[in-house]
Short mmCIF file of C-alpha atoms and ligand atoms in Angstrom, two decimals:
data_model
loop_
_atom_site.label_atom_id
_atom_site.label_comp_id
_atom_site.label_asym_id
_atom_site.label_seq_id
_atom_site.Cartn_x
_atom_site.Cartn_y
_atom_site.Cartn_z
CA MET A 1 -20.32 -3.04 -6.86
CA LYS A 2 -18.42 -5.27 -4.48
CA ALA A 3 -14.65 -5.28 -3.94
CA ILE A 4 -12.47 -7.63 -1.92
CA ILE A 5 -9.34 -6.26 -0.24
CA THR A 6 -6.68 -8.45 1.35
CA GLY A 7 -4.52 -6.54 3.83
CA THR A 8 -7.41 -4.24 4.83
CA THR A 9 -5.97 -3.87 8.32
CA GLY A 10 -2.75 -2.36 6.91
CA GLN A 11 -1.96 1.23 5.96
CA ASP A 12 -3.03 1.03 2.31
CA GLY A 13 -5.91 -1.38 2.85
CA SER A 14 -7.53 1.00 5.31
CA HIS A 15 -7.17 3.99 2.94
CA LEU A 16 -8.46 1.95 0.01
CA ALA A 17 -11.47 0.72 2.01
CA ASP A 18 -12.28 4.37 2.86
CA LEU A 19 -12.00 5.36 -0.81
CA LEU A 20 -14.15 2.50 -2.16
CA LEU A 21 -16.85 3.00 0.48
CA GLU A 22 -16.96 6.71 -0.44
CA LYS A 23 -17.48 5.65 -4.05
CA GLY A 24 -20.45 3.48 -3.07
CA TYR A 25 -18.83 0.03 -3.15
CA LYS A 26 -19.58 -2.79 -0.77
CA VAL A 27 -16.18 -3.75 0.65
CA VAL A 28 -15.14 -7.16 1.93
CA GLY A 29 -11.87 -6.91 3.84
CA THR A 30 -9.85 -9.88 5.00
CA THR A 31 -8.14 -10.24 8.34
CA ARG A 32 -5.98 -13.00 9.77
CA ARG A 33 -5.72 -14.33 13.27
CA VAL A 34 -3.24 -12.34 15.38
CA SER A 35 -2.74 -12.25 19.15
CA VAL A 36 -3.44 -8.53 19.50
CA ASP A 37 -6.13 -6.31 17.99
CA ASN A 38 -5.11 -5.48 14.41
CA THR A 39 -8.17 -3.37 13.57
CA GLU A 40 -6.82 0.01 14.77
CA ARG A 41 -6.77 1.50 11.26
CA ILE A 42 -10.29 0.30 10.34
CA LYS A 43 -12.09 0.81 13.67
CA HIS A 44 -14.20 3.56 12.09
CA LEU A 45 -15.48 1.06 9.48
CA LEU A 46 -16.46 -1.84 11.70
CA ASN A 47 -20.09 -0.69 12.09
CA ASN A 48 -20.45 0.40 8.47
CA GLU A 49 -23.15 -1.77 6.88
CA ASN A 50 -21.29 -1.73 3.56
CA PHE A 51 -18.12 -3.10 5.13
CA GLU A 52 -17.59 -6.74 6.06
CA LEU A 53 -14.50 -8.18 7.72
CA VAL A 54 -13.86 -11.86 6.90
CA SER A 55 -11.17 -14.29 7.98
CA ALA A 56 -8.52 -15.34 5.43
CA ASP A 57 -4.78 -15.80 5.24
CA ILE A 58 -3.34 -15.72 1.73
CA THR A 59 -0.89 -18.51 2.55
CA ASP A 60 -3.95 -20.73 3.07
CA GLY A 61 -5.42 -21.28 -0.40
CA SER A 62 -8.63 -22.80 0.95
CA SER A 63 -9.39 -19.70 3.01
CA VAL A 64 -8.96 -17.58 -0.13
CA MET A 65 -11.27 -19.95 -2.02
CA ASN A 66 -13.92 -19.69 0.70
CA VAL A 67 -13.94 -15.90 0.49
CA LEU A 68 -14.15 -15.91 -3.31
CA GLN A 69 -16.91 -18.54 -3.39
CA LYS A 70 -18.95 -16.64 -0.82
CA HIS A 71 -18.43 -13.32 -2.61
CA ASP A 72 -18.55 -14.44 -6.24
CA ASP A 73 -20.41 -11.22 -7.08
CA ALA A 74 -17.25 -9.21 -6.39
CA VAL A 75 -15.99 -7.26 -9.39
CA GLU A 76 -12.61 -6.12 -8.07
CA PHE A 77 -9.93 -7.83 -5.95
CA TYR A 78 -7.09 -5.79 -4.46
CA ASN A 79 -4.23 -7.87 -3.07
CA LEU A 80 -2.45 -5.65 -0.55
CA ALA A 81 -1.52 -8.43 1.86
CA ALA A 82 2.19 -8.97 2.37
CA GLN A 83 4.99 -9.36 4.84
CA SER A 84 5.89 -5.81 3.82
CA HIS A 85 8.90 -4.99 6.00
CA VAL A 86 12.14 -5.17 4.02
CA ALA A 87 14.49 -5.46 7.03
CA GLU A 88 12.30 -8.22 8.50
CA SER A 89 12.47 -10.12 5.21
CA PHE A 90 16.20 -10.75 5.80
CA LYS A 91 15.30 -12.32 9.17
CA GLN A 92 12.29 -14.32 7.91
CA PRO A 93 12.94 -14.93 4.19
CA GLY A 94 10.89 -18.15 4.04
CA LEU A 95 7.81 -16.59 5.63
CA THR A 96 8.19 -13.54 3.39
CA TRP A 97 8.31 -15.81 0.36
CA ASP A 98 5.22 -17.76 1.49
CA ILE A 99 3.12 -14.62 1.98
CA THR A 100 4.50 -12.01 -0.41
CA GLY A 101 5.35 -14.39 -3.25
CA LYS A 102 3.44 -17.68 -3.08
CA GLY A 103 0.36 -16.07 -1.48
CA VAL A 104 -0.23 -14.13 -4.68
CA LEU A 105 -0.14 -17.31 -6.76
CA ASN A 106 -2.76 -18.79 -4.39
CA ILE A 107 -5.13 -15.92 -5.20
CA LEU A 108 -4.51 -15.86 -8.96
CA GLN A 109 -4.86 -19.65 -9.28
CA THR A 110 -8.10 -19.60 -7.27
CA LEU A 111 -9.57 -16.91 -9.54
CA ILE A 112 -8.83 -19.17 -12.53
CA ASP A 113 -10.01 -22.38 -10.83
CA LEU A 114 -13.33 -20.70 -10.00
CA ASN A 115 -13.52 -19.29 -13.52
CA MET A 116 -13.87 -15.77 -12.11
CA HIS A 117 -12.63 -13.88 -15.16
CA HIS A 118 -15.10 -11.10 -14.41
CA VAL A 119 -13.01 -10.04 -11.39
CA LYS A 120 -10.41 -7.34 -12.01
CA PHE A 121 -7.29 -8.06 -9.97
CA TYR A 122 -4.79 -5.58 -8.51
CA GLN A 123 -1.35 -6.65 -7.26
CA ALA A 124 0.65 -4.40 -4.92
CA SER A 125 4.04 -4.43 -6.63
CA SER A 126 6.87 -2.30 -5.32
CA SER A 127 9.69 0.05 -6.29
CA GLU A 128 11.82 -2.16 -4.05
CA MET A 129 11.88 -4.57 -7.03
CA PHE A 130 14.22 -2.13 -8.83
CA GLY A 131 16.78 -2.55 -6.07
CA ALA A 132 20.16 -1.48 -7.42
CA SER A 133 18.83 -0.69 -10.88
CA PHE A 134 18.07 2.66 -12.51
CA ASP A 135 18.00 4.39 -15.87
CA THR A 136 19.41 7.81 -16.65
CA GLU A 137 17.86 10.78 -18.35
CA GLU A 138 20.16 11.29 -21.31
CA ASP A 139 18.03 14.16 -22.55
CA ILE A 140 18.52 16.13 -19.34
CA TYR A 141 22.22 15.25 -19.36
CA LYS A 142 22.59 16.86 -22.75
CA LYS A 143 20.88 20.03 -21.46
CA ILE A 144 22.34 20.56 -17.98
CA GLY A 145 25.34 18.26 -17.81
CA THR A 146 24.17 16.09 -14.87
CA MET A 147 22.79 12.61 -15.24
CA GLU A 148 19.47 12.27 -13.36
CA LYS A 149 18.66 8.71 -12.28
CA TYR A 150 15.11 7.35 -12.30
CA GLN A 151 13.03 4.16 -12.52
CA ASP A 152 9.90 3.57 -14.58
CA GLU A 153 7.94 0.67 -16.14
CA ASN A 154 10.86 -0.09 -18.50
CA THR A 155 13.63 -0.18 -15.90
CA LYS A 156 14.95 -3.68 -15.23
CA PHE A 157 14.55 -5.25 -11.79
CA LEU A 158 17.65 -5.95 -9.68
CA PRO A 159 16.14 -6.92 -6.30
CA GLN A 160 18.23 -6.46 -3.15
CA SER A 161 16.16 -8.26 -0.49
CA PRO A 162 14.10 -11.43 0.04
CA TYR A 163 11.05 -9.13 0.09
CA ALA A 164 11.92 -7.65 -3.31
CA ILE A 165 12.56 -11.09 -4.81
CA ALA A 166 9.15 -12.32 -3.60
CA LYS A 167 7.52 -9.16 -5.02
CA CYS A 168 9.26 -9.73 -8.38
CA ALA A 169 7.90 -13.30 -8.51
CA ALA A 170 4.39 -12.06 -7.71
CA HIS A 171 4.72 -9.29 -10.29
CA TYR A 172 5.70 -11.71 -13.05
CA MET A 173 2.98 -14.13 -11.94
CA THR A 174 0.41 -11.33 -12.25
CA ARG A 175 1.68 -10.58 -15.75
CA LEU A 176 1.55 -14.27 -16.68
CA PHE A 177 -2.07 -14.63 -15.55
CA ARG A 178 -2.92 -11.54 -17.61
CA GLU A 179 -1.11 -12.69 -20.76
CA GLY A 180 -1.63 -16.45 -20.38
CA TYR A 181 -5.11 -16.77 -18.88
CA GLY A 182 -6.73 -13.52 -19.96
CA LEU A 183 -7.30 -12.29 -16.42
CA HIS A 184 -7.75 -8.53 -15.99
CA ALA A 185 -4.70 -8.39 -13.72
CA SER A 186 -2.79 -5.15 -13.16
CA ALA A 187 0.22 -4.39 -10.99
CA GLY A 188 0.91 -1.01 -9.46
CA ILE A 189 4.63 -0.46 -8.96
CA LEU A 190 4.29 1.90 -6.04
CA PHE A 191 7.16 3.88 -4.61
CA ASN A 192 7.27 4.47 -0.84
CA HIS A 193 4.11 6.04 0.50
CA GLU A 194 3.47 7.12 4.03
CA GLY A 195 1.09 8.97 6.31
CA PRO A 196 -0.28 8.92 9.85
CA ARG A 197 -1.42 5.29 9.40
CA ARG A 198 2.09 4.08 8.47
CA GLY A 199 3.49 1.24 10.60
CA GLU A 200 5.72 2.54 13.36
CA THR A 201 8.84 0.58 12.34
CA PHE A 202 9.12 2.13 8.85
CA VAL A 203 11.65 4.95 8.91
CA THR A 204 9.33 7.94 8.31
CA ARG A 205 6.84 7.02 11.01
CA LYS A 206 9.60 5.94 13.38
CA ILE A 207 10.97 9.48 13.09
CA THR A 208 7.65 11.34 13.39
CA LYS A 209 6.45 9.09 16.25
CA TRP A 210 9.69 9.78 18.12
CA ILE A 211 9.29 13.53 17.58
CA GLY A 212 5.68 13.32 18.78
CA ASP A 213 6.64 11.45 21.95
CA PHE A 214 9.55 13.83 22.57
CA VAL A 215 7.36 16.92 22.23
CA LYS A 216 4.65 15.37 24.43
CA SER A 217 7.30 14.60 27.08
CA GLY A 218 7.92 18.35 27.39
CA ARG A 219 11.18 17.96 25.40
CA SER A 220 12.76 16.27 28.37
CA ASP A 221 16.61 16.19 28.48
CA ASN A 222 16.40 12.55 29.60
CA PHE A 223 14.33 11.41 26.64
CA PRO A 224 16.00 8.36 24.96
CA GLN A 225 17.65 9.18 21.60
CA LEU A 226 16.20 8.12 18.26
CA ARG A 227 18.23 5.18 16.92
CA LEU A 228 18.34 4.84 13.13
CA GLY A 229 20.35 2.99 10.47
CA ASN A 230 21.47 4.29 7.07
CA LEU A 231 20.62 8.00 6.72
CA GLU A 232 22.03 8.35 3.19
CA ALA A 233 19.47 6.30 1.21
CA PHE A 234 17.22 8.19 -1.21
CA ARG A 235 13.49 7.50 -1.34
CA ASP A 236 10.64 8.88 -3.46
CA TRP A 237 8.06 9.40 -0.70
CA GLY A 238 4.39 10.18 -1.37
CA TYR A 239 1.14 10.21 0.62
CA ALA A 240 -0.69 6.86 0.92
CA GLY A 241 -4.13 8.45 0.49
CA ASP A 242 -3.11 9.71 -2.97
CA TYR A 243 -1.64 6.36 -3.99
CA VAL A 244 -4.75 4.23 -3.34
CA GLU A 245 -6.56 6.38 -5.91
CA GLY A 246 -4.00 5.17 -8.44
CA MET A 247 -4.84 1.54 -7.56
CA TRP A 248 -8.54 2.15 -8.14
CA MET A 249 -7.88 3.99 -11.41
CA MET A 250 -5.89 1.01 -12.75
CA LEU A 251 -8.89 -1.28 -12.32
CA GLN A 252 -11.19 1.17 -14.14
CA GLN A 253 -9.20 0.71 -17.38
CA ASP A 254 -10.57 -1.54 -20.14
CA LYS A 255 -7.17 -3.15 -20.52
CA ALA A 256 -5.06 -4.38 -17.61
CA ASP A 257 -1.49 -3.09 -17.43
CA ASP A 258 1.35 -2.18 -15.06
CA TYR A 259 1.91 1.37 -13.81
CA VAL A 260 4.50 3.21 -11.73
CA ILE A 261 2.98 5.43 -9.03
CA CYS A 262 5.39 7.94 -7.47
CA THR A 263 6.05 11.66 -7.01
CA GLY A 264 9.17 11.95 -9.19
CA GLU A 265 11.10 13.61 -6.32
CA THR A 266 13.70 11.94 -4.15
CA HIS A 267 15.06 12.79 -0.70
CA THR A 268 17.46 11.22 1.79
CA ILE A 269 16.53 10.13 5.31
CA ARG A 270 18.64 13.11 6.46
CA GLU A 271 16.41 15.47 4.49
CA PHE A 272 13.33 13.88 6.04
CA LEU A 273 14.90 14.46 9.48
CA ASP A 274 15.67 18.11 8.57
CA VAL A 275 12.07 18.90 7.59
CA ALA A 276 10.49 16.91 10.42
CA PHE A 277 12.63 18.41 13.21
CA LYS A 278 12.37 21.92 11.76
CA HIS A 279 8.58 21.62 11.95
CA VAL A 280 8.89 21.45 15.76
CA ASP A 281 11.48 24.28 15.75
CA ILE A 282 14.58 22.11 16.10
CA GLU A 283 17.23 23.21 13.59
CA ASP A 284 20.01 20.85 14.69
CA TRP A 285 18.78 17.30 15.36
CA SER A 286 22.24 15.72 15.71
CA GLN A 287 22.08 15.45 19.52
CA HIS A 288 18.76 13.56 19.28
CA VAL A 289 19.70 10.93 16.67
CA VAL A 290 22.17 8.06 16.97
CA VAL A 291 23.24 5.97 14.00
CA ASP A 292 23.04 2.36 15.16
CA PRO A 293 24.54 -0.31 12.85
CA LYS A 294 21.86 -2.69 14.21
CA PHE A 295 19.49 -1.05 11.72
CA TYR A 296 21.77 -1.49 8.69
CA ARG A 297 20.58 -4.08 6.17
CA PRO A 298 22.72 -6.83 4.61
CA ALA A 299 22.00 -5.21 1.24
CA GLU A 300 20.58 -1.73 0.73
CA VAL A 301 18.55 0.04 -1.95
CA ASP A 302 20.48 3.30 -2.26
CA TYR A 303 18.42 5.29 -4.69
CA LEU A 304 14.75 5.37 -5.70
CA ARG A 305 13.16 8.08 -7.82
CA GLY A 306 10.23 7.18 -10.00
CA ARG A 307 8.93 8.60 -13.25
CA ASN A 308 5.13 8.66 -13.39
CA ASN A 309 4.53 9.78 -17.00
CA LYS A 310 2.50 6.67 -17.89
CA ALA A 311 0.16 6.96 -14.88
CA LYS A 312 -0.31 10.67 -15.60
CA GLU A 313 -1.06 10.16 -19.27
CA LYS A 314 -3.13 6.95 -19.20
CA LEU A 315 -4.83 7.12 -15.79
CA GLY A 316 -4.90 10.88 -15.25
CA TRP A 317 -3.28 10.25 -11.84
CA THR A 318 -1.10 12.83 -10.12
CA PRO A 319 0.14 13.06 -6.53
CA LYS A 320 -1.64 15.76 -4.53
CA HIS A 321 0.73 16.05 -1.55
CA SER A 322 4.31 17.39 -1.74
CA PHE A 323 7.19 15.97 0.32
CA GLN A 324 6.96 18.94 2.70
CA ASP A 325 3.18 18.47 3.11
CA LEU A 326 3.66 14.78 3.86
CA VAL A 327 6.31 15.27 6.54
CA LYS A 328 4.30 18.03 8.22
CA LEU A 329 1.09 15.99 8.09
CA MET A 330 2.83 13.11 9.88
CA VAL A 331 4.57 15.30 12.48
CA ASP A 332 1.33 17.18 13.20
CA HIS A 333 -0.52 13.89 13.67
CA ASP A 334 2.10 12.47 16.02
CA THR A 335 2.55 15.60 18.12
CA LYS A 336 -1.20 15.86 18.81
P1 NAP B 1 1.20 -2.99 5.82
O1 NAP B 1 0.71 -1.79 6.55
O2 NAP B 1 2.34 -3.76 6.36
O3 NAP B 1 -0.06 -3.99 5.64
C1 NAP B 1 0.11 -5.31 5.22
C2 NAP B 1 -1.22 -6.03 5.36
O4 NAP B 1 -1.05 -7.40 4.97
C3 NAP B 1 -1.77 -6.05 6.79
O5 NAP B 1 -3.16 -5.90 6.75
C4 NAP B 1 -1.42 -7.47 7.25
O6 NAP B 1 -2.27 -7.96 8.27
C5 NAP B 1 -1.65 -8.22 5.96
N1 NAP B 1 -1.05 -9.55 5.95
C6 NAP B 1 0.20 -9.91 6.31
N2 NAP B 1 0.38 -11.23 6.15
C7 NAP B 1 -0.79 -11.72 5.68
C8 NAP B 1 -1.25 -13.02 5.31
N3 NAP B 1 -0.45 -14.09 5.41
N4 NAP B 1 -2.52 -13.16 4.86
C9 NAP B 1 -3.34 -12.09 4.78
N5 NAP B 1 -2.97 -10.84 5.12
C10 NAP B 1 -1.71 -10.66 5.56
O7 NAP B 1 1.59 -2.61 4.32
P2 NAP B 1 1.14 -1.34 3.43
O8 NAP B 1 2.15 -0.28 3.59
O9 NAP B 1 -0.28 -1.06 3.67
O10 NAP B 1 1.35 -1.93 1.97
C11 NAP B 1 0.30 -2.59 1.29
C12 NAP B 1 0.88 -3.45 0.18
O11 NAP B 1 1.61 -2.62 -0.73
C13 NAP B 1 1.87 -4.51 0.63
O12 NAP B 1 1.75 -5.61 -0.23
C14 NAP B 1 3.22 -3.85 0.44
O13 NAP B 1 4.22 -4.83 0.26
C15 NAP B 1 2.96 -3.06 -0.82
N6 NAP B 1 3.75 -1.84 -1.01
C16 NAP B 1 3.79 -0.90 -0.04
C17 NAP B 1 4.49 0.28 -0.25
C18 NAP B 1 4.54 1.36 0.80
O14 NAP B 1 5.41 2.23 0.69
N7 NAP B 1 3.66 1.37 1.78
C19 NAP B 1 5.13 0.49 -1.49
C20 NAP B 1 5.03 -0.49 -2.47
C21 NAP B 1 4.33 -1.65 -2.24
P3 NAP B 1 -2.00 -7.60 9.84
O15 NAP B 1 -2.60 -6.23 10.05
O16 NAP B 1 -2.72 -8.67 10.54
O17 NAP B 1 -0.52 -7.61 10.05
N1 GDD B 2 12.78 0.76 8.77
C1 GDD B 2 13.88 1.49 9.02
N2 GDD B 2 14.23 1.70 10.31
N3 GDD B 2 14.58 1.99 7.98
C2 GDD B 2 15.67 2.75 8.26
C3 GDD B 2 16.07 3.01 9.57
C4 GDD B 2 15.33 2.46 10.65
O1 GDD B 2 15.64 2.64 11.82
N4 GDD B 2 17.16 3.82 9.52
C5 GDD B 2 17.43 4.04 8.24
N5 GDD B 2 16.54 3.38 7.45
C6 GDD B 2 16.54 3.36 5.99
C7 GDD B 2 16.50 1.96 5.37
O2 GDD B 2 17.79 1.36 5.40
C8 GDD B 2 16.00 2.29 3.97
O3 GDD B 2 17.06 2.69 3.16
C9 GDD B 2 15.08 3.50 4.19
O4 GDD B 2 15.37 3.99 5.51
C10 GDD B 2 13.60 3.21 4.09
O5 GDD B 2 13.28 2.11 4.93
P1 GDD B 2 11.74 1.71 5.24
O6 GDD B 2 11.01 2.88 5.75
O7 GDD B 2 11.78 0.47 6.08
O8 GDD B 2 11.16 1.41 3.79
P2 GDD B 2 11.72 0.55 2.57
O9 GDD B 2 12.08 1.51 1.49
O10 GDD B 2 12.74 -0.42 2.99
O11 GDD B 2 10.42 -0.30 2.15
C11 GDD B 2 9.15 0.35 2.06
O12 GDD B 2 8.96 0.82 0.75
C12 GDD B 2 8.89 -0.20 -0.27
C13 GDD B 2 8.70 0.52 -1.61
O13 GDD B 2 9.93 0.95 -2.11
C14 GDD B 2 8.08 -0.70 2.46
O14 GDD B 2 6.84 -0.04 2.57
C15 GDD B 2 7.96 -1.79 1.42
O15 GDD B 2 6.83 -2.63 1.74
C16 GDD B 2 7.74 -1.13 0.05
O16 GDD B 2 7.59 -2.10 -0.95
#
């Protein structure tokens, strides 16, 4: 069994490569040309005889075609490549569109042009696509008098960033190639997922990395403060290692479909700060954190909390790590 992963050098790509190699797959991962070494997360795989790193950029259709032609015995294709940073997408909307939106069309069209219907395709869709949209749990409202908000596969999309708009286009394109061309193409609508391999400019890792550096400095009084933006947003945070299992499970189904992958719990950035600082015995973090408007976004996603009933029922997927486990795992990694 051979699988191709685009975005192998990223957080999820590296976890997915680990998972597939454990399951006995041969894995072909793509990398693009960058000016610094981008293989930090997959260093442990570079000498694995079942792992091959090949050059491709998903904005360059011919490079995608070369990979597919050379590896036409692949049975699964996971597209995890993206300009994945929401704040950056406001600064580089065109580039974000080219990679995160149009890049996906390049892959899907190439699969059709090469008549590779035997390849099952996974698209990394995102809870960011929901943006300002949510549904409410009327049933709970009737019981306890509060209206719980959530998003699932039936919630409409109301994207709030160039990134989310590009992801929506890619999501609908994936659906079109499934319905229109009969491709086994599934999209995982994944809520935020984190871990020690998370990029250092996403809020969770930015916090745990700062705590790690602060602790390693001997908790110096002169240590520069942690500068953050909006602390009031809610996110449904899970562990990346759990979420890549959901991706694999989707491609093991006879019928392609779309699934939400999430924990079902939501927490603010403040709550993340509470748990993270408490883990290094700091009860009051206010002196260490500065709110800097530089990190505010032109439009924000205020509230994300997923409902994973479909993934539980149809895939048998459940998250294994709690919010507390996740925060502690990341702080422990960064303090050591
Ligand atoms: P990540 O760490 O930022 O990784 C993104 C990957 O895409 C990197 O390997 C990057 O390569 C690669 N890439 C960027 N531009 C490319 C291009 N033009 N051609 C080929 N590869 C390119 O992101 P992640 O957290 O692992 O997320 C994986 C996917 O899931 C992304 O599509 C993301 O949008 C989506 N997603 C993530 C989350 C989450 O919470 N993590 C939630 C929902 C959806 P370099 O290493 O060279 O930069
Ligand atoms: N990055 C960042 N940096 N975010 C901050 C900061 C900061 O200094 N301060 C506050 N935040 C807030 C953001 O405004 C946002 O509300 C929240 O923290 C989470 O930001 P990120 O960690 O950057 O993640 P995201 O939710 O915008 O996007 C991530 O999750 C999406 C799924 O919902 C990315 O992984 C996307 O690729 C993914 O699709």
